[in-house]
PDB file of C-alpha atoms in Angstrom:
ATOM      1  CA  MET A 397      28.419 -13.003  -0.147  1.00 45.00           C
ATOM      2  CA  VAL A 398      31.566 -11.000  -0.968  1.00 47.00           C
ATOM      3  CA  SER A 399      30.955  -7.750  -2.824  1.00 50.00           C
ATOM      4  CA  HIS A 400      32.618  -7.051  -6.167  1.00 53.00           C
ATOM      5  CA  ALA A 401      34.602  -4.148  -4.647  1.00 58.00           C
ATOM      6  CA  VAL A 402      35.926  -6.301  -1.791  1.00 53.00           C
ATOM      7  CA  LEU A 403      36.861  -9.074  -4.218  1.00 55.00           C
ATOM      8  CA  ALA A 404      38.581  -6.600  -6.564  1.00 77.00           C
ATOM      9  CA  ALA A 405      40.570  -5.136  -3.662  1.00 78.00           C
ATOM     10  CA  SER A 406      41.544  -8.617  -2.489  1.00 82.00           C
ATOM     11  CA  VAL A 407      42.692  -9.637  -5.970  1.00 84.00           C
ATOM     12  CA  THR A 408      44.669  -6.403  -6.375  1.00 80.00           C
ATOM     13  CA  ARG A 409      46.448  -6.971  -3.038  1.00 88.00           C
ATOM     14  CA  SER A 410      47.251 -10.534  -4.037  1.00 82.00           C
ATOM     15  CA  LEU A 411      48.617  -9.438  -7.414  1.00 87.00           C
ATOM     16  CA  GLU A 412      50.647  -6.623  -5.822  1.00 84.00           C
ATOM     17  CA  ALA A 413      52.213  -9.160  -3.454  1.00 80.00           C
ATOM     18  CA  LEU A 414      53.019 -11.402  -6.419  1.00 79.00           C
ATOM     19  CA  VAL A 415      54.723  -8.546  -8.292  1.00 83.00           C
ATOM     20  CA  ALA A 416      56.747  -7.658  -5.177  1.00 82.00           C
ATOM     21  CA  ALA A 417      57.831 -11.295  -4.728  1.00 84.00           C
ATOM     22  CA  ASN A 418      58.751 -11.686  -8.430  1.00 80.00           C
ATOM     23  CA  PRO A 419      60.618  -8.547  -9.479  1.00 78.00           C
ATOM     24  CA  GLY A 420      61.230  -8.375 -13.203  1.00 80.00           C
ATOM     25  CA  GLN A 421      58.593 -10.968 -14.103  1.00 87.00           C
ATOM     26  CA  ALA A 422      55.158  -9.528 -14.941  1.00 93.00           C
ATOM     27  CA  THR A 423      53.817  -6.084 -14.088  1.00 95.00           C
ATOM     28  CA  LEU A 424      50.680  -5.409 -12.081  1.00 94.00           C
ATOM     29  CA  ARG A 425      48.944  -4.186 -15.258  1.00 95.00           C
ATOM     30  CA  GLU A 426      49.844  -7.394 -17.091  1.00 96.00           C
ATOM     31  CA  TYR A 427      48.611  -9.593 -14.245  1.00 95.00           C
ATOM     32  CA  ARG A 428      45.346  -7.644 -13.984  1.00 95.00           C
ATOM     33  CA  ILE A 429      44.619  -7.984 -17.704  1.00 96.00           C
ATOM     34  CA  ILE A 430      45.163 -11.748 -17.656  1.00 97.00           C
ATOM     35  CA  TRP A 431      43.269 -12.213 -14.373  1.00 96.00           C
ATOM     36  CA  GLN A 432      40.282 -10.230 -15.649  1.00 95.00           C
ATOM     37  CA  ALA A 433      40.153 -12.174 -18.931  1.00 97.00           C
ATOM     38  CA  ILE A 434      40.165 -15.493 -17.076  1.00 98.00           C
ATOM     39  CA  ALA A 435      37.634 -14.315 -14.475  1.00 96.00           C
ATOM     40  CA  ALA A 436      35.326 -13.060 -17.254  1.00 96.00           C
ATOM     41  CA  ARG A 437      35.131 -16.655 -18.494  1.00 95.00           C
ATOM     42  CA  ARG A 438      35.121 -18.188 -15.021  1.00 94.00           C
ATOM     43  CA  GLY A 439      34.276 -21.858 -15.075  1.00 96.00           C
ATOM     44  CA  GLY A 440      35.797 -22.219 -18.537  1.00 97.00           C
ATOM     45  CA  ASN A 441      38.952 -23.842 -19.855  1.00 98.00           C
ATOM     46  CA  VAL A 442      42.330 -22.156 -19.406  1.00 99.00           C
ATOM     47  CA  LEU A 443      45.641 -23.421 -20.791  1.00 99.00           C
ATOM     48  CA  VAL A 444      48.945 -21.989 -19.562  1.00 99.00           C
ATOM     49  CA  PHE A 445      52.330 -22.722 -21.105  1.00 99.00           C
ATOM     50  CA  GLY A 446      54.715 -22.509 -18.141  1.00 98.00           C
ATOM     51  CA  VAL A 447      54.316 -22.862 -14.381  1.00 97.00           C
ATOM     52  CA  GLY A 448      55.533 -20.351 -11.832  1.00 94.00           C
ATOM     53  CA  ARG A 449      54.684 -18.440  -8.707  1.00 93.00           C
ATOM     54  CA  ASP A 450      51.691 -16.955 -10.521  1.00 95.00           C
ATOM     55  CA  SER A 451      50.078 -20.347 -11.243  1.00 96.00           C
ATOM     56  CA  PRO A 452      47.739 -20.244  -8.197  1.00 95.00           C
ATOM     57  CA  GLN A 453      46.402 -16.875  -9.418  1.00 95.00           C
ATOM     58  CA  TRP A 454      45.098 -18.409 -12.629  1.00 97.00           C
ATOM     59  CA  ILE A 455      43.463 -21.258 -10.719  1.00 97.00           C
ATOM     60  CA  ASP A 456      41.769 -18.742  -8.381  1.00 95.00           C
ATOM     61  CA  ALA A 457      40.621 -16.564 -11.290  1.00 96.00           C
ATOM     62  CA  ASN A 458      38.959 -19.563 -12.944  1.00 97.00           C
ATOM     63  CA  ALA A 459      37.100 -20.908  -9.910  1.00 94.00           C
ATOM     64  CA  GLY A 460      35.047 -23.933 -10.892  1.00 96.00           C
ATOM     65  CA  GLY A 461      36.805 -24.313 -14.220  1.00 98.00           C
ATOM     66  CA  GLN A 462      39.718 -26.227 -15.669  1.00 98.00           C
ATOM     67  CA  VAL A 463      43.236 -24.777 -15.624  1.00 99.00           C
ATOM     68  CA  THR A 464      45.927 -26.903 -17.248  1.00 99.00           C
ATOM     69  CA  PHE A 465      49.620 -26.033 -17.262  1.00 99.00           C
ATOM     70  CA  VAL A 466      52.153 -27.298 -19.813  1.00 99.00           C
ATOM     71  CA  GLU A 467      55.733 -27.452 -18.517  1.00 99.00           C
ATOM     72  CA  HIS A 468      59.002 -29.014 -19.691  1.00 98.00           C
ATOM     73  CA  GLU A 469      61.224 -28.559 -16.623  1.00 97.00           C
ATOM     74  CA  PRO A 470      60.843 -31.523 -14.191  1.00 98.00           C
ATOM     75  CA  ALA A 471      62.090 -29.420 -11.260  1.00 97.00           C
ATOM     76  CA  TRP A 472      59.447 -26.745 -11.882  1.00 96.00           C
ATOM     77  CA  ILE A 473      56.746 -29.387 -12.210  1.00 98.00           C
ATOM     78  CA  ALA A 474      57.772 -30.813  -8.825  1.00 98.00           C
ATOM     79  CA  VAL A 475      57.750 -27.373  -7.184  1.00 96.00           C
ATOM     80  CA  ALA A 476      54.337 -26.539  -8.670  1.00 97.00           C
ATOM     81  CA  ARG A 477      52.847 -29.810  -7.434  1.00 97.00           C
ATOM     82  CA  ASP A 478      54.413 -29.335  -4.000  1.00 97.00           C
ATOM     83  CA  LYS A 479      53.232 -25.723  -3.578  1.00 95.00           C
ATOM     84  CA  THR A 480      49.811 -26.188  -5.221  1.00 96.00           C
ATOM     85  CA  PRO A 481      48.406 -29.647  -4.457  1.00 95.00           C
ATOM     86  CA  GLY A 482      46.041 -30.861  -7.157  1.00 96.00           C
ATOM     87  CA  ILE A 483      47.489 -28.589  -9.846  1.00 98.00           C
ATOM     88  CA  ASP A 484      47.064 -30.035 -13.345  1.00 99.00           C
ATOM     89  CA  VAL A 485      50.510 -29.970 -14.962  1.00 99.00           C
ATOM     90  CA  VAL A 486      51.170 -31.769 -18.229  1.00 98.00           C
ATOM     91  CA  PRO A 487      54.848 -32.498 -18.947  1.00 98.00           C
ATOM     92  CA  THR A 488      56.125 -31.805 -22.444  1.00 98.00           C
ATOM     93  CA  ARG A 489      59.375 -31.694 -24.372  1.00 97.00           C
ATOM     94  CA  TYR A 490      60.556 -28.925 -26.681  1.00 98.00           C
ATOM     95  CA  THR A 491      62.921 -29.718 -29.550  1.00 96.00           C
ATOM     96  CA  THR A 492      63.544 -26.128 -30.655  1.00 96.00           C
ATOM     97  CA  ARG A 493      66.277 -23.608 -29.892  1.00 96.00           C
ATOM     98  CA  ALA A 494      65.734 -19.871 -29.959  1.00 97.00           C
ATOM     99  CA  TRP A 495      68.691 -19.298 -32.283  1.00 96.00           C
ATOM    100  CA  ALA A 496      66.842 -21.151 -35.082  1.00 95.00           C
ATOM    101  CA  TRP A 497      63.537 -19.327 -34.762  1.00 96.00           C
ATOM    102  CA  ARG A 498      63.611 -17.804 -38.252  1.00 95.00           C
ATOM    103  CA  LEU A 499      64.135 -21.243 -39.802  1.00 94.00           C
ATOM    104  CA  SER A 500      61.161 -22.582 -37.848  1.00 91.00           C
ATOM    105  CA  LEU A 501      58.916 -20.038 -39.571  1.00 91.00           C
ATOM    106  CA  LEU A 502      59.575 -21.852 -42.847  1.00 92.00           C
ATOM    107  CA  ARG A 503      58.108 -25.108 -41.491  1.00 93.00           C
ATOM    108  CA  PRO A 504      55.665 -24.115 -38.755  1.00 95.00           C
ATOM    109  CA  HIS A 505      53.850 -27.474 -38.818  1.00 94.00           C
ATOM    110  CA  ARG A 506      56.972 -28.955 -37.179  1.00 96.00           C
ATOM    111  CA  LEU A 507      56.437 -26.675 -34.191  1.00 98.00           C
ATOM    112  CA  TYR A 508      53.138 -28.270 -33.138  1.00 98.00           C
ATOM    113  CA  LEU A 509      53.420 -30.060 -29.784  1.00 98.00           C
ATOM    114  CA  ARG A 510      52.079 -33.463 -30.774  1.00 96.00           C
ATOM    115  CA  ASN A 511      53.452 -34.991 -27.566  1.00 96.00           C
ATOM    116  CA  LEU A 512      50.664 -33.441 -25.484  1.00 98.00           C
ATOM    117  CA  PRO A 513      47.853 -35.738 -24.328  1.00 98.00           C
ATOM    118  CA  SER A 514      44.736 -35.924 -26.495  1.00 97.00           C
ATOM    119  CA  ARG A 515      42.651 -34.054 -23.910  1.00 98.00           C
ATOM    120  CA  ILE A 516      44.708 -30.912 -24.639  1.00 98.00           C
ATOM    121  CA  HIS A 517      44.040 -31.176 -28.381  1.00 96.00           C
ATOM    122  CA  GLU A 518      40.337 -31.973 -27.890  1.00 96.00           C
ATOM    123  CA  THR A 519      39.452 -29.224 -25.392  1.00 97.00           C
ATOM    124  CA  SER A 520      37.857 -25.968 -26.490  1.00 96.00           C
ATOM    125  CA  TRP A 521      40.029 -23.362 -24.744  1.00 98.00           C
ATOM    126  CA  ASP A 522      38.609 -20.034 -23.555  1.00 98.00           C
ATOM    127  CA  VAL A 523      41.938 -18.485 -22.539  1.00 99.00           C
ATOM    128  CA  ILE A 524      45.492 -19.514 -23.436  1.00 99.00           C
ATOM    129  CA  LEU A 525      48.542 -17.905 -21.814  1.00 99.00           C
ATOM    130  CA  VAL A 526      51.978 -18.415 -23.363  1.00 99.00           C
ATOM    131  CA  ASP A 527      54.550 -17.708 -20.649  1.00 98.00           C
ATOM    132  CA  GLY A 528      56.943 -20.549 -21.356  1.00 97.00           C
ATOM    133  CA  PRO A 529      59.286 -22.110 -22.124  1.00 98.00           C
ATOM    134  CA  GLN A 530      62.327 -19.925 -21.560  1.00 95.00           C
ATOM    135  CA  GLY A 531      63.368 -17.638 -24.365  1.00 93.00           C
ATOM    136  CA  TYR A 532      65.831 -15.224 -22.802  1.00 92.00           C
ATOM    137  CA  ASN A 533      68.891 -16.466 -24.728  1.00 93.00           C
ATOM    138  CA  ARG A 534      69.744 -18.263 -27.968  1.00 94.00           C
ATOM    139  CA  ARG A 535      70.218 -21.676 -26.298  1.00 95.00           C
ATOM    140  CA  CYS A 536      66.746 -21.670 -24.705  1.00 96.00           C
ATOM    141  CA  PRO A 537      63.896 -23.532 -26.438  1.00 97.00           C
ATOM    142  CA  GLY A 538      62.185 -20.247 -27.287  1.00 97.00           C
ATOM    143  CA  ARG A 539      58.412 -19.904 -27.529  1.00 98.00           C
ATOM    144  CA  MET A 540      57.918 -20.737 -31.187  1.00 98.00           C
ATOM    145  CA  SER A 541      56.301 -24.120 -30.436  1.00 98.00           C
ATOM    146  CA  SER A 542      54.097 -22.900 -27.608  1.00 99.00           C
ATOM    147  CA  ILE A 543      52.848 -19.920 -29.649  1.00 99.00           C
ATOM    148  CA  TYR A 544      52.214 -22.050 -32.733  1.00 98.00           C
ATOM    149  CA  THR A 545      50.442 -24.735 -30.690  1.00 99.00           C
ATOM    150  CA  ALA A 546      48.357 -22.055 -28.949  1.00 99.00           C
ATOM    151  CA  SER A 547      47.320 -20.698 -32.347  1.00 98.00           C
ATOM    152  CA  ARG A 548      46.205 -24.121 -33.588  1.00 98.00           C
ATOM    153  CA  LEU A 549      44.322 -24.909 -30.376  1.00 98.00           C
ATOM    154  CA  ALA A 550      42.605 -21.510 -30.458  1.00 98.00           C
ATOM    155  CA  GLN A 551      41.560 -21.967 -34.087  1.00 95.00           C
ATOM    156  CA  ARG A 552      39.969 -25.324 -33.214  1.00 92.00           C
ATOM    157  CA  SER A 553      38.101 -23.986 -30.194  1.00 88.00           C
ATOM    158  CA  ALA A 554      34.412 -23.187 -30.355  1.00 74.00           C
ATOM    159  CA  GLY A 555      34.102 -19.417 -30.189  1.00 76.00           C
ATOM    160  CA  ARG A 556      36.734 -16.784 -29.636  1.00 92.00           C
ATOM    161  CA  THR A 557      39.821 -17.608 -27.600  1.00 98.00           C
ATOM    162  CA  GLU A 558      41.797 -14.965 -25.723  1.00 98.00           C
ATOM    163  CA  VAL A 559      45.491 -15.730 -26.277  1.00 99.00           C
ATOM    164  CA  PHE A 560      48.140 -13.907 -24.258  1.00 99.00           C
ATOM    165  CA  VAL A 561      51.835 -13.907 -25.143  1.00 99.00           C
ATOM    166  CA  HIS A 562      54.146 -12.685 -22.393  1.00 98.00           C
ATOM    167  CA  ASP A 563      57.612 -11.217 -22.961  1.00 98.00           C
ATOM    168  CA  ALA A 564      56.428  -9.804 -26.292  1.00 97.00           C
ATOM    169  CA  ASP A 565      59.110  -7.135 -26.031  1.00 96.00           C
ATOM    170  CA  ARG A 566      61.392  -9.867 -27.410  1.00 97.00           C
ATOM    171  CA  GLU A 567      61.625 -10.358 -31.165  1.00 96.00           C
ATOM    172  CA  ILE A 568      60.677 -14.060 -31.205  1.00 97.00           C
ATOM    173  CA  GLU A 569      57.518 -13.639 -29.125  1.00 97.00           C
ATOM    174  CA  ARG A 570      56.412 -10.579 -31.079  1.00 97.00           C
ATOM    175  CA  ALA A 571      57.147 -12.012 -34.538  1.00 97.00           C
ATOM    176  CA  CYS A 572      55.721 -15.483 -33.844  1.00 97.00           C
ATOM    177  CA  GLY A 573      52.678 -13.993 -32.142  1.00 98.00           C
ATOM    178  CA  ASP A 574      51.871 -11.831 -35.146  1.00 97.00           C
ATOM    179  CA  ARG A 575      52.663 -14.602 -37.644  1.00 97.00           C
ATOM    180  CA  PHE A 576      50.814 -17.486 -35.972  1.00 97.00           C
ATOM    181  CA  LEU A 577      48.038 -15.677 -34.094  1.00 97.00           C
ATOM    182  CA  GLY A 578      47.520 -13.006 -36.739  1.00 96.00           C
ATOM    183  CA  GLU A 579      48.545  -9.382 -36.480  1.00 96.00           C
ATOM    184  CA  ALA A 580      44.934  -8.454 -37.319  1.00 97.00           C
ATOM    185  CA  ASN A 581      43.835 -10.357 -34.192  1.00 96.00           C
ATOM    186  CA  LEU A 582      46.006  -8.268 -31.861  1.00 98.00           C
ATOM    187  CA  VAL A 583      43.728  -6.640 -29.289  1.00 97.00           C
ATOM    188  CA  ARG A 584      46.344  -4.774 -27.270  1.00 98.00           C
ATOM    189  CA  HIS A 585      49.987  -4.609 -26.238  1.00 98.00           C
ATOM    190  CA  VAL A 586      50.540  -3.543 -22.632  1.00 98.00           C
ATOM    191  CA  ASP A 587      54.063  -3.467 -21.207  1.00 98.00           C
ATOM    192  CA  ARG A 588      55.478  -6.874 -22.291  1.00 98.00           C
ATOM    193  CA  LEU A 589      52.096  -8.557 -22.808  1.00 98.00           C
ATOM    194  CA  ARG A 590      50.242  -9.034 -26.085  1.00 99.00           C
ATOM    195  CA  GLN A 591      46.605 -10.086 -26.200  1.00 98.00           C
ATOM    196  CA  TYR A 592      45.152 -11.701 -29.317  1.00 98.00           C
ATOM    197  CA  ARG A 593      41.548 -12.751 -29.933  1.00 97.00           C
ATOM    198  CA  VAL A 594      41.472 -15.764 -32.246  1.00 96.00           C
TER     199      VAL A 594
END
């Protein structure tokens, strides 16, 4: 049996390698916080908006549980399936644009991703990570829909759901996170990561 200290050291090395391979993405502190939250509910249900090089980390952290990724870019879905055989990726389509994010706050019900399969809507999620879609310029979809959908799924889940919003240094992520997940539910803000408990 592997000791907790050996496992922690192994995870830290793996996360450090990920940070080195992905400069400018997430920080080591951000990755640790997410990894620890998932591992604390190991065997549970984890939903991640966006696939990337960090996807295998979330699968490893939730050994024996369900990790489902929601992605809209066909090329990224193909890469994820090629690099991580057996990964559960659900394709989706976003109809929003970041430039219109303030207007979307007036009709948030239109942001809900109804095109996801019923199993997504019916699952009680323990951890939800919003790290997609892109939101780095006005023409990108922005994360309004993924944050709003995460809030609705978390509210329907049995018990408390840990919801993480990455890139919360950006106005859209910060404002939509506080509006849809509840500013009172904000647990912490570390680097560009916000953690809510809903």
